[in-house]
């Protein structure tokens, strides 16, 4: 049984592990890439519904995982594949869900659930199977309504690395980048290394002094789950490092934290953007990019003009806008070397329209080093 906090209920078949799970119900619109979705730390605390009807036919493998584990709190599909038919598959999706203890549900009308969440907004939910399916309607709803809200929730400590580590540059060396791991994906680290960076991955508990002690050529804030309004410490760290003139690139959660560091607010979207088919306009070039998203919060910045940072960082422009709803999808600082995007330019599972942003970051760092020479 899938139970939403407004009392809506959907009956289906147990899928994955049996038991109960609680989280925020959200939907992802990608036709492919379920393995990358499941292993994306940004989905921590969320029960993910796949809008594509048939899930699991390509199985699971060790190469496409974006982290060391599955992070979703629960998984909802309409028609799970009975057969794994891809030559790269090493095991089935169902096997991995069971091994990871991820409670799921299948055989429900995912179109109906998606339409409901689009109208009512993302909300707390629970999946109940096995013995927990026998709980009364009232007991199940009470458990769902007692669950944690995503607003005000800081999940960085749940997903960040416990120890710092380094990924060595694989391309022509440009310098070093300090990466604050707020839920970073493996593909992101690989793309930075390919651009010539020695990538120093740091736990989210690191201080500004510890970052600066590394003397990095740049700072990078990763994607991650939770409410950016609950990450004041990371905002203060970013402001301190920006004031030292260190170039900065942020994605997803890192875009929201740059927005807050510059003096803008953030807010929760009604149902968020999740999937690999979101159209975004690059306002500098007029080019429309199809991009990968996973965010339930956004930056509240004016899209019709260049603004002035209230924190003293100069002029800021909104560089990218979502064409579905005009949500801010990128920030560009005109007086300091810093920019960010709300989506995932590494786009594991595709598409790769936004991969050029890693080149832009490399070029910005090279230009910054040359100006200081």
mmCIF file of C-alpha atoms in Angstrom:
data_model
loop_
_atom_site.group_PDB
_atom_site.id
_atom_site.type_symbol
_atom_site.label_atom_id
_atom_site.label_comp_id
_atom_site.label_asym_id
_atom_site.label_seq_id
_atom_site.Cartn_x
_atom_site.Cartn_y
_atom_site.Cartn_z
ATOM 1 C CA UNK A 1 0.000 0.000 0.000
ATOM 2 C CA UNK A 2 1.216 3.499 -0.919
ATOM 3 C CA UNK A 3 -0.215 6.068 1.501
ATOM 4 C CA UNK A 4 0.106 9.846 1.023
ATOM 5 C CA UNK A 5 -0.155 12.304 3.891
ATOM 6 C CA UNK A 6 -3.461 13.692 2.613
ATOM 7 C CA UNK A 7 -4.982 10.230 3.072
ATOM 8 C CA UNK A 8 -4.853 9.159 -0.585
ATOM 9 C CA UNK A 9 -4.115 5.419 -0.898
ATOM 10 C CA UNK A 10 -2.974 3.223 -3.776
ATOM 11 C CA UNK A 11 -2.923 -0.559 -3.589
ATOM 12 C CA UNK A 12 -0.316 -2.522 -5.529
ATOM 13 C CA UNK A 13 2.155 -5.399 -5.266
ATOM 14 C CA UNK A 14 5.186 -5.587 -3.011
ATOM 15 C CA UNK A 15 8.409 -4.821 -4.876
ATOM 16 C CA UNK A 16 11.948 -4.989 -3.540
ATOM 17 C CA UNK A 17 12.304 -5.411 0.210
ATOM 18 C CA UNK A 18 9.230 -6.012 2.364
ATOM 19 C CA UNK A 19 8.330 -3.835 5.323
ATOM 20 C CA UNK A 20 7.637 -0.137 5.678
ATOM 21 C CA UNK A 21 9.380 3.031 4.548
ATOM 22 C CA UNK A 22 8.627 6.725 4.979
ATOM 23 C CA UNK A 23 9.789 9.711 2.939
ATOM 24 C CA UNK A 24 8.768 12.517 0.613
ATOM 25 C CA UNK A 25 6.930 11.247 -2.473
ATOM 26 C CA UNK A 26 8.343 12.732 -5.701
ATOM 27 C CA UNK A 27 8.276 11.725 -9.362
ATOM 28 C CA UNK A 28 11.134 11.425 -11.873
ATOM 29 C CA UNK A 29 10.359 11.802 -15.572
ATOM 30 C CA UNK A 30 13.343 10.072 -17.186
ATOM 31 C CA UNK A 31 12.644 7.274 -19.639
ATOM 32 C CA UNK A 32 16.024 5.718 -18.772
ATOM 33 C CA UNK A 33 18.682 5.986 -16.096
ATOM 34 C CA UNK A 34 16.919 4.432 -13.129
ATOM 35 C CA UNK A 35 20.222 3.079 -11.759
ATOM 36 C CA UNK A 36 21.762 6.552 -11.734
ATOM 37 C CA UNK A 37 18.605 7.870 -10.073
ATOM 38 C CA UNK A 38 18.636 5.228 -7.351
ATOM 39 C CA UNK A 39 22.305 5.816 -6.513
ATOM 40 C CA UNK A 40 22.120 9.647 -6.614
ATOM 41 C CA UNK A 41 22.595 10.897 -3.019
ATOM 42 C CA UNK A 42 20.313 13.860 -3.798
ATOM 43 C CA UNK A 43 17.363 11.454 -3.496
ATOM 44 C CA UNK A 44 18.066 10.646 0.167
ATOM 45 C CA UNK A 45 14.854 10.780 2.171
ATOM 46 C CA UNK A 46 12.607 10.565 -0.887
ATOM 47 C CA UNK A 47 10.263 7.904 -2.217
ATOM 48 C CA UNK A 48 10.793 8.097 -5.975
ATOM 49 C CA UNK A 49 8.066 7.319 -8.510
ATOM 50 C CA UNK A 50 9.205 6.598 -12.067
ATOM 51 C CA UNK A 51 6.766 8.042 -14.612
ATOM 52 C CA UNK A 52 8.078 5.723 -17.360
ATOM 53 C CA UNK A 53 5.875 2.621 -17.153
ATOM 54 C CA UNK A 54 8.393 -0.184 -17.723
ATOM 55 C CA UNK A 55 11.395 -0.249 -15.370
ATOM 56 C CA UNK A 56 14.167 -2.786 -14.852
ATOM 57 C CA UNK A 57 14.760 -4.371 -18.246
ATOM 58 C CA UNK A 58 18.437 -3.274 -18.391
ATOM 59 C CA UNK A 59 19.173 -4.632 -14.920
ATOM 60 C CA UNK A 60 21.954 -3.261 -12.714
ATOM 61 C CA UNK A 61 25.732 -3.160 -13.040
ATOM 62 C CA UNK A 62 28.767 -1.879 -11.136
ATOM 63 C CA UNK A 63 29.827 0.691 -13.754
ATOM 64 C CA UNK A 64 26.802 3.001 -13.766
ATOM 65 C CA UNK A 65 26.446 3.593 -10.035
ATOM 66 C CA UNK A 66 26.791 7.226 -8.992
ATOM 67 C CA UNK A 67 27.731 6.369 -5.402
ATOM 68 C CA UNK A 68 28.435 3.357 -3.239
ATOM 69 C CA UNK A 69 24.796 2.594 -2.412
ATOM 70 C CA UNK A 70 21.132 3.121 -3.253
ATOM 71 C CA UNK A 71 19.869 6.281 -1.527
ATOM 72 C CA UNK A 72 16.136 6.458 -2.265
ATOM 73 C CA UNK A 73 13.859 5.871 0.704
ATOM 74 C CA UNK A 74 11.411 3.914 -1.457
ATOM 75 C CA UNK A 75 10.686 3.085 -5.106
ATOM 76 C CA UNK A 76 7.429 3.147 -7.077
ATOM 77 C CA UNK A 77 7.024 1.598 -10.540
ATOM 78 C CA UNK A 78 4.101 0.500 -12.657
ATOM 79 C CA UNK A 79 5.478 -2.508 -14.558
ATOM 80 C CA UNK A 80 8.732 -4.017 -13.280
ATOM 81 C CA UNK A 81 10.528 -6.050 -15.921
ATOM 82 C CA UNK A 82 10.388 -9.798 -15.374
ATOM 83 C CA UNK A 83 13.490 -10.344 -17.523
ATOM 84 C CA UNK A 84 16.890 -8.642 -17.531
ATOM 85 C CA UNK A 85 17.971 -8.391 -21.168
ATOM 86 C CA UNK A 86 20.969 -6.026 -21.367
ATOM 87 C CA UNK A 87 24.441 -7.460 -22.047
ATOM 88 C CA UNK A 88 25.968 -5.156 -19.396
ATOM 89 C CA UNK A 89 23.639 -6.321 -16.627
ATOM 90 C CA UNK A 90 25.190 -8.155 -13.681
ATOM 91 C CA UNK A 91 22.032 -8.603 -11.634
ATOM 92 C CA UNK A 92 18.392 -7.540 -11.563
ATOM 93 C CA UNK A 93 16.984 -4.310 -10.170
ATOM 94 C CA UNK A 94 14.784 -6.278 -7.787
ATOM 95 C CA UNK A 95 17.838 -8.102 -6.400
ATOM 96 C CA UNK A 96 19.567 -4.801 -5.630
ATOM 97 C CA UNK A 97 16.465 -3.325 -3.996
ATOM 98 C CA UNK A 98 16.149 -6.377 -1.748
ATOM 99 C CA UNK A 99 19.875 -6.392 -0.909
ATOM 100 C CA UNK A 100 19.732 -2.685 -0.021
ATOM 101 C CA UNK A 101 16.549 -3.004 2.035
ATOM 102 C CA UNK A 102 14.641 -0.591 -0.211
ATOM 103 C CA UNK A 103 10.885 -1.076 0.160
ATOM 104 C CA UNK A 104 8.975 -0.550 -3.079
ATOM 105 C CA UNK A 105 5.595 -1.003 -4.684
ATOM 106 C CA UNK A 106 4.597 -1.931 -8.241
ATOM 107 C CA UNK A 107 1.420 -2.427 -10.235
ATOM 108 C CA UNK A 108 -0.181 0.913 -9.358
ATOM 109 C CA UNK A 109 -1.367 3.626 -11.734
ATOM 110 C CA UNK A 110 1.725 5.842 -11.659
ATOM 111 C CA UNK A 111 0.034 8.311 -14.008
ATOM 112 C CA UNK A 112 -2.677 8.923 -11.423
ATOM 113 C CA UNK A 113 -0.131 9.378 -8.617
ATOM 114 C CA UNK A 114 1.924 11.771 -10.746
ATOM 115 C CA UNK A 115 -1.113 13.885 -11.625
ATOM 116 C CA UNK A 116 -2.062 14.015 -7.962
ATOM 117 C CA UNK A 117 1.432 15.136 -6.893
ATOM 118 C CA UNK A 118 1.498 17.755 -9.678
ATOM 119 C CA UNK A 119 -1.745 19.200 -8.339
ATOM 120 C CA UNK A 120 -1.273 18.804 -4.591
ATOM 121 C CA UNK A 121 2.538 19.000 -4.503
ATOM 122 C CA UNK A 122 5.205 16.651 -3.200
ATOM 123 C CA UNK A 123 4.182 15.317 0.179
ATOM 124 C CA UNK A 124 5.113 12.836 2.872
ATOM 125 C CA UNK A 125 4.276 9.247 2.052
ATOM 126 C CA UNK A 126 4.778 5.679 3.157
ATOM 127 C CA UNK A 127 4.950 2.274 1.497
ATOM 128 C CA UNK A 128 3.680 -0.659 3.548
ATOM 129 C CA UNK A 129 4.149 -4.310 2.560
ATOM 130 C CA UNK A 130 4.550 -7.663 4.281
ATOM 131 C CA UNK A 131 3.290 -7.542 7.874
ATOM 132 C CA UNK A 132 3.082 -3.732 7.715
ATOM 133 C CA UNK A 133 0.428 -3.977 4.993
ATOM 134 C CA UNK A 134 -1.869 -5.407 7.659
ATOM 135 C CA UNK A 135 -1.730 -2.223 9.744
ATOM 136 C CA UNK A 136 -5.020 -0.367 9.860
ATOM 137 C CA UNK A 137 -5.691 2.565 7.563
ATOM 138 C CA UNK A 138 -5.472 4.927 10.516
ATOM 139 C CA UNK A 139 -2.184 3.464 11.767
ATOM 140 C CA UNK A 140 -0.553 3.761 8.365
ATOM 141 C CA UNK A 141 -1.700 7.354 7.895
ATOM 142 C CA UNK A 142 -0.536 8.311 11.389
ATOM 143 C CA UNK A 143 2.927 6.926 10.637
ATOM 144 C CA UNK A 144 3.094 8.903 7.388
ATOM 145 C CA UNK A 145 1.959 12.142 9.027
ATOM 146 C CA UNK A 146 4.519 11.741 11.800
ATOM 147 C CA UNK A 147 7.360 11.586 9.267
ATOM 148 C CA UNK A 148 9.901 14.361 8.802
ATOM 149 C CA UNK A 149 9.143 17.266 6.480
ATOM 150 C CA UNK A 150 11.763 18.063 3.823
ATOM 151 C CA UNK A 151 11.499 21.792 4.536
ATOM 152 C CA UNK A 152 14.039 22.735 7.187
ATOM 153 C CA UNK A 153 15.827 19.394 6.921
ATOM 154 C CA UNK A 154 19.622 19.188 6.638
ATOM 155 C CA UNK A 155 20.702 15.874 5.096
ATOM 156 C CA UNK A 156 24.282 16.741 4.148
ATOM 157 C CA UNK A 157 25.697 14.774 7.062
ATOM 158 C CA UNK A 158 23.844 11.654 5.923
ATOM 159 C CA UNK A 159 25.349 11.587 2.431
ATOM 160 C CA UNK A 160 28.771 13.250 2.677
ATOM 161 C CA UNK A 161 32.059 11.367 2.843
ATOM 162 C CA UNK A 162 33.422 10.822 6.341
ATOM 163 C CA UNK A 163 37.052 11.202 5.256
ATOM 164 C CA UNK A 164 38.707 13.405 2.676
ATOM 165 C CA UNK A 165 40.175 11.730 -0.409
ATOM 166 C CA UNK A 166 41.726 12.740 -3.723
ATOM 167 C CA UNK A 167 40.961 11.855 -7.327
ATOM 168 C CA UNK A 168 44.053 12.636 -9.400
ATOM 169 C CA UNK A 169 43.848 14.611 -12.636
ATOM 170 C CA UNK A 170 43.642 12.452 -15.745
ATOM 171 C CA UNK A 171 43.863 15.261 -18.300
ATOM 172 C CA UNK A 172 46.555 17.928 -18.739
ATOM 173 C CA UNK A 173 46.886 19.283 -15.214
ATOM 174 C CA UNK A 174 45.264 22.672 -14.604
ATOM 175 C CA UNK A 175 45.426 22.778 -10.819
ATOM 176 C CA UNK A 176 43.471 21.578 -7.831
ATOM 177 C CA UNK A 177 39.834 21.928 -6.853
ATOM 178 C CA UNK A 178 38.376 21.518 -3.381
ATOM 179 C CA UNK A 179 35.027 19.718 -3.649
ATOM 180 C CA UNK A 180 32.607 20.034 -0.753
ATOM 181 C CA UNK A 181 30.790 16.705 -0.796
ATOM 182 C CA UNK A 182 27.133 17.444 -0.099
ATOM 183 C CA UNK A 183 26.098 14.308 -1.986
ATOM 184 C CA UNK A 184 28.500 14.350 -4.919
ATOM 185 C CA UNK A 185 28.145 11.897 -7.797
ATOM 186 C CA UNK A 186 30.994 9.800 -9.177
ATOM 187 C CA UNK A 187 30.559 11.173 -12.703
ATOM 188 C CA UNK A 188 31.083 14.718 -11.446
ATOM 189 C CA UNK A 189 34.435 13.841 -9.892
ATOM 190 C CA UNK A 190 35.523 12.016 -13.049
ATOM 191 C CA UNK A 191 34.634 14.960 -15.291
ATOM 192 C CA UNK A 192 36.573 17.366 -13.074
ATOM 193 C CA UNK A 193 39.600 15.045 -13.152
ATOM 194 C CA UNK A 194 39.349 14.789 -16.942
ATOM 195 C CA UNK A 195 39.544 18.599 -17.129
ATOM 196 C CA UNK A 196 42.950 18.481 -15.428
ATOM 197 C CA UNK A 197 42.019 19.002 -11.795
ATOM 198 C CA UNK A 198 43.397 17.144 -8.820
ATOM 199 C CA UNK A 199 40.073 16.717 -7.018
ATOM 200 C CA UNK A 200 40.224 16.979 -3.216
ATOM 201 C CA UNK A 201 36.868 15.662 -1.946
ATOM 202 C CA UNK A 202 36.078 17.062 1.495
ATOM 203 C CA UNK A 203 33.486 16.088 4.124
ATOM 204 C CA UNK A 204 30.683 18.557 4.695
ATOM 205 C CA UNK A 205 32.040 19.236 8.211
ATOM 206 C CA UNK A 206 35.159 20.974 6.825
ATOM 207 C CA UNK A 207 35.808 24.594 7.844
ATOM 208 C CA UNK A 208 36.737 27.559 5.656
ATOM 209 C CA UNK A 209 40.215 27.622 7.226
ATOM 210 C CA UNK A 210 40.715 23.967 6.322
ATOM 211 C CA UNK A 211 39.636 24.628 2.738
ATOM 212 C CA UNK A 212 41.946 27.604 2.381
ATOM 213 C CA UNK A 213 44.814 25.656 3.969
ATOM 214 C CA UNK A 214 44.740 23.387 0.901
ATOM 215 C CA UNK A 215 45.466 26.463 -1.253
ATOM 216 C CA UNK A 216 43.063 25.212 -3.936
ATOM 217 C CA UNK A 217 42.847 26.807 -7.351
ATOM 218 C CA UNK A 218 39.061 26.556 -7.180
ATOM 219 C CA UNK A 219 36.126 25.522 -5.000
ATOM 220 C CA UNK A 220 33.217 23.313 -6.056
ATOM 221 C CA UNK A 221 29.975 22.641 -4.171
ATOM 222 C CA UNK A 222 28.163 19.482 -5.265
ATOM 223 C CA UNK A 223 24.565 18.440 -5.565
ATOM 224 C CA UNK A 224 22.842 17.067 -2.482
ATOM 225 C CA UNK A 225 19.544 16.538 -0.648
ATOM 226 C CA UNK A 226 17.716 18.690 1.856
ATOM 227 C CA UNK A 227 16.689 22.300 2.362
ATOM 228 C CA UNK A 228 19.350 24.914 1.464
ATOM 229 C CA UNK A 229 17.790 27.129 4.127
ATOM 230 C CA UNK A 230 19.101 24.681 6.738
ATOM 231 C CA UNK A 231 22.747 24.928 5.613
ATOM 232 C CA UNK A 232 23.887 28.240 7.117
ATOM 233 C CA UNK A 233 27.343 26.881 7.928
ATOM 234 C CA UNK A 234 28.012 25.972 4.303
ATOM 235 C CA UNK A 235 26.811 29.417 3.183
ATOM 236 C CA UNK A 236 29.213 31.108 5.609
ATOM 237 C CA UNK A 237 32.064 28.877 4.385
ATOM 238 C CA UNK A 238 31.323 29.831 0.776
ATOM 239 C CA UNK A 239 31.233 33.558 1.541
ATOM 240 C CA UNK A 240 34.596 33.344 3.315
ATOM 241 C CA UNK A 241 36.269 31.526 0.409
ATOM 242 C CA UNK A 242 34.698 33.771 -2.248
ATOM 243 C CA UNK A 243 36.096 36.828 -0.443
ATOM 244 C CA UNK A 244 39.564 35.318 -0.881
ATOM 245 C CA UNK A 245 39.082 35.423 -4.654
ATOM 246 C CA UNK A 246 38.904 31.643 -5.136
ATOM 247 C CA UNK A 247 36.961 30.704 -8.317
ATOM 248 C CA UNK A 248 33.735 28.812 -7.646
ATOM 249 C CA UNK A 249 31.430 26.447 -9.518
ATOM 250 C CA UNK A 250 28.324 24.928 -7.920
ATOM 251 C CA UNK A 251 25.673 22.542 -9.184
ATOM 252 C CA UNK A 252 22.162 21.860 -7.879
ATOM 253 C CA UNK A 253 22.444 22.279 -4.082
ATOM 254 C CA UNK A 254 25.634 24.233 -4.788
ATOM 255 C CA UNK A 255 23.607 26.666 -6.920
ATOM 256 C CA UNK A 256 21.144 27.232 -4.100
ATOM 257 C CA UNK A 257 23.974 27.821 -1.623
ATOM 258 C CA UNK A 258 25.646 30.318 -3.976
ATOM 259 C CA UNK A 259 22.303 32.105 -4.230
ATOM 260 C CA UNK A 260 22.081 32.342 -0.459
ATOM 261 C CA UNK A 261 25.735 33.402 -0.183
ATOM 262 C CA UNK A 262 25.030 36.271 -2.610
ATOM 263 C CA UNK A 263 22.046 37.379 -0.531
ATOM 264 C CA UNK A 264 19.113 35.781 -2.350
ATOM 265 C CA UNK A 265 16.497 33.583 -0.721
ATOM 266 C CA UNK A 266 15.418 30.053 -1.583
ATOM 267 C CA UNK A 267 11.992 28.444 -1.610
ATOM 268 C CA UNK A 268 10.396 25.021 -1.994
ATOM 269 C CA UNK A 269 8.884 24.157 -5.363
ATOM 270 C CA UNK A 270 5.423 22.623 -5.463
ATOM 271 C CA UNK A 271 6.577 19.319 -6.958
ATOM 272 C CA UNK A 272 10.156 20.002 -8.077
ATOM 273 C CA UNK A 273 12.120 19.037 -11.174
ATOM 274 C CA UNK A 274 13.338 15.448 -11.438
ATOM 275 C CA UNK A 275 14.342 13.612 -14.577
ATOM 276 C CA UNK A 276 16.653 13.858 -17.575
ATOM 277 C CA UNK A 277 14.425 15.769 -19.995
ATOM 278 C CA UNK A 278 14.062 19.301 -18.579
ATOM 279 C CA UNK A 279 14.382 22.163 -21.127
ATOM 280 C CA UNK A 280 16.606 25.025 -19.969
ATOM 281 C CA UNK A 281 17.454 28.246 -21.819
ATOM 282 C CA UNK A 282 21.055 29.487 -21.746
ATOM 283 C CA UNK A 283 20.294 33.205 -21.868
ATOM 284 C CA UNK A 284 23.791 34.151 -23.075
ATOM 285 C CA UNK A 285 23.632 32.015 -26.221
ATOM 286 C CA UNK A 286 19.886 31.552 -26.729
ATOM 287 C CA UNK A 287 20.517 27.805 -26.876
ATOM 288 C CA UNK A 288 17.988 25.405 -25.356
ATOM 289 C CA UNK A 289 19.562 22.508 -23.475
ATOM 290 C CA UNK A 290 17.815 19.304 -22.447
ATOM 291 C CA UNK A 291 19.129 18.728 -18.944
ATOM 292 C CA UNK A 292 19.092 16.382 -15.949
ATOM 293 C CA UNK A 293 17.415 17.729 -12.803
ATOM 294 C CA UNK A 294 16.828 16.644 -9.243
ATOM 295 C CA UNK A 295 15.760 19.517 -7.027
ATOM 296 C CA UNK A 296 12.795 20.438 -4.886
ATOM 297 C CA UNK A 297 14.071 23.918 -3.932
ATOM 298 C CA UNK A 298 15.057 26.926 -6.051
ATOM 299 C CA UNK A 299 16.752 30.327 -5.823
ATOM 300 C CA UNK A 300 14.528 33.403 -5.560
ATOM 301 C CA UNK A 301 16.356 35.864 -7.825
ATOM 302 C CA UNK A 302 15.006 38.334 -10.432
ATOM 303 C CA UNK A 303 15.228 36.944 -13.955
ATOM 304 C CA UNK A 304 14.461 40.217 -15.749
ATOM 305 C CA UNK A 305 17.534 42.228 -14.768
ATOM 306 C CA UNK A 306 21.077 42.183 -13.418
ATOM 307 C CA UNK A 307 20.976 42.514 -9.633
ATOM 308 C CA UNK A 308 23.448 43.632 -7.000
ATOM 309 C CA UNK A 309 24.556 41.165 -4.335
ATOM 310 C CA UNK A 310 23.488 42.388 -0.916
ATOM 311 C CA UNK A 311 26.563 40.628 0.500
ATOM 312 C CA UNK A 312 29.022 42.757 -1.437
ATOM 313 C CA UNK A 313 29.895 40.369 -4.281
ATOM 314 C CA UNK A 314 28.915 42.765 -7.050
ATOM 315 C CA UNK A 315 26.596 42.220 -9.984
ATOM 316 C CA UNK A 316 24.752 38.937 -10.522
ATOM 317 C CA UNK A 317 22.711 37.733 -13.473
ATOM 318 C CA UNK A 318 20.398 34.762 -13.891
ATOM 319 C CA UNK A 319 22.184 32.809 -16.611
ATOM 320 C CA UNK A 320 19.740 29.936 -17.189
ATOM 321 C CA UNK A 321 15.954 29.633 -16.898
ATOM 322 C CA UNK A 322 13.682 26.591 -16.966
ATOM 323 C CA UNK A 323 11.338 26.843 -19.955
ATOM 324 C CA UNK A 324 8.542 24.953 -18.215
ATOM 325 C CA UNK A 325 8.064 27.326 -15.285
ATOM 326 C CA UNK A 326 10.708 30.121 -15.416
ATOM 327 C CA UNK A 327 12.527 28.764 -12.359
ATOM 328 C CA UNK A 328 16.068 30.101 -11.924
ATOM 329 C CA UNK A 329 18.443 27.441 -13.272
ATOM 330 C CA UNK A 330 21.772 29.261 -13.128
ATOM 331 C CA UNK A 331 23.623 32.220 -11.612
ATOM 332 C CA UNK A 332 26.599 34.094 -13.037
ATOM 333 C CA UNK A 333 28.630 36.588 -11.023
ATOM 334 C CA UNK A 334 29.900 39.444 -13.196
ATOM 335 C CA UNK A 335 32.482 40.876 -10.775
ATOM 336 C CA UNK A 336 33.939 37.751 -9.152
ATOM 337 C CA UNK A 337 34.892 34.360 -10.697
ATOM 338 C CA UNK A 338 31.838 32.369 -9.677
ATOM 339 C CA UNK A 339 28.909 30.695 -11.401
ATOM 340 C CA UNK A 340 26.494 27.847 -10.784
ATOM 341 C CA UNK A 341 23.654 25.878 -12.339
ATOM 342 C CA UNK A 342 20.646 24.262 -10.745
ATOM 343 C CA UNK A 343 20.761 21.111 -12.852
ATOM 344 C CA UNK A 344 23.286 18.257 -13.164
ATOM 345 C CA UNK A 345 25.763 18.923 -16.010
ATOM 346 C CA UNK A 346 27.440 15.540 -15.540
ATOM 347 C CA UNK A 347 24.084 14.114 -16.683
ATOM 348 C CA UNK A 348 24.859 10.503 -15.927
ATOM 349 C CA UNK A 349 22.449 8.486 -18.066
ATOM 350 C CA UNK A 350 22.310 11.524 -20.356
ATOM 351 C CA UNK A 351 21.665 13.850 -22.014
ATOM 352 C CA UNK A 352 25.040 15.601 -22.252
ATOM 353 C CA UNK A 353 23.964 19.013 -23.548
ATOM 354 C CA UNK A 354 25.386 20.764 -20.473
ATOM 355 C CA UNK A 355 28.727 18.959 -20.245
ATOM 356 C CA UNK A 356 30.452 22.072 -21.627
ATOM 357 C CA UNK A 357 30.043 23.713 -18.217
ATOM 358 C CA UNK A 358 33.010 21.726 -16.924
ATOM 359 C CA UNK A 359 35.055 23.277 -19.752
ATOM 360 C CA UNK A 360 33.772 26.721 -18.794
ATOM 361 C CA UNK A 361 34.861 26.074 -15.219
ATOM 362 C CA UNK A 362 38.331 24.987 -16.343
ATOM 363 C CA UNK A 363 38.685 28.073 -18.537
ATOM 364 C CA UNK A 364 37.594 30.341 -15.667
ATOM 365 C CA UNK A 365 40.201 28.807 -13.349
ATOM 366 C CA UNK A 366 42.967 29.167 -15.970
ATOM 367 C CA UNK A 367 42.015 32.815 -16.553
ATOM 368 C CA UNK A 368 41.995 33.481 -12.817
ATOM 369 C CA UNK A 369 45.462 31.954 -12.378
ATOM 370 C CA UNK A 370 46.841 33.965 -15.297
ATOM 371 C CA UNK A 371 45.447 37.212 -13.877
ATOM 372 C CA UNK A 372 47.224 36.549 -10.585
ATOM 373 C CA UNK A 373 50.555 35.605 -12.206
#
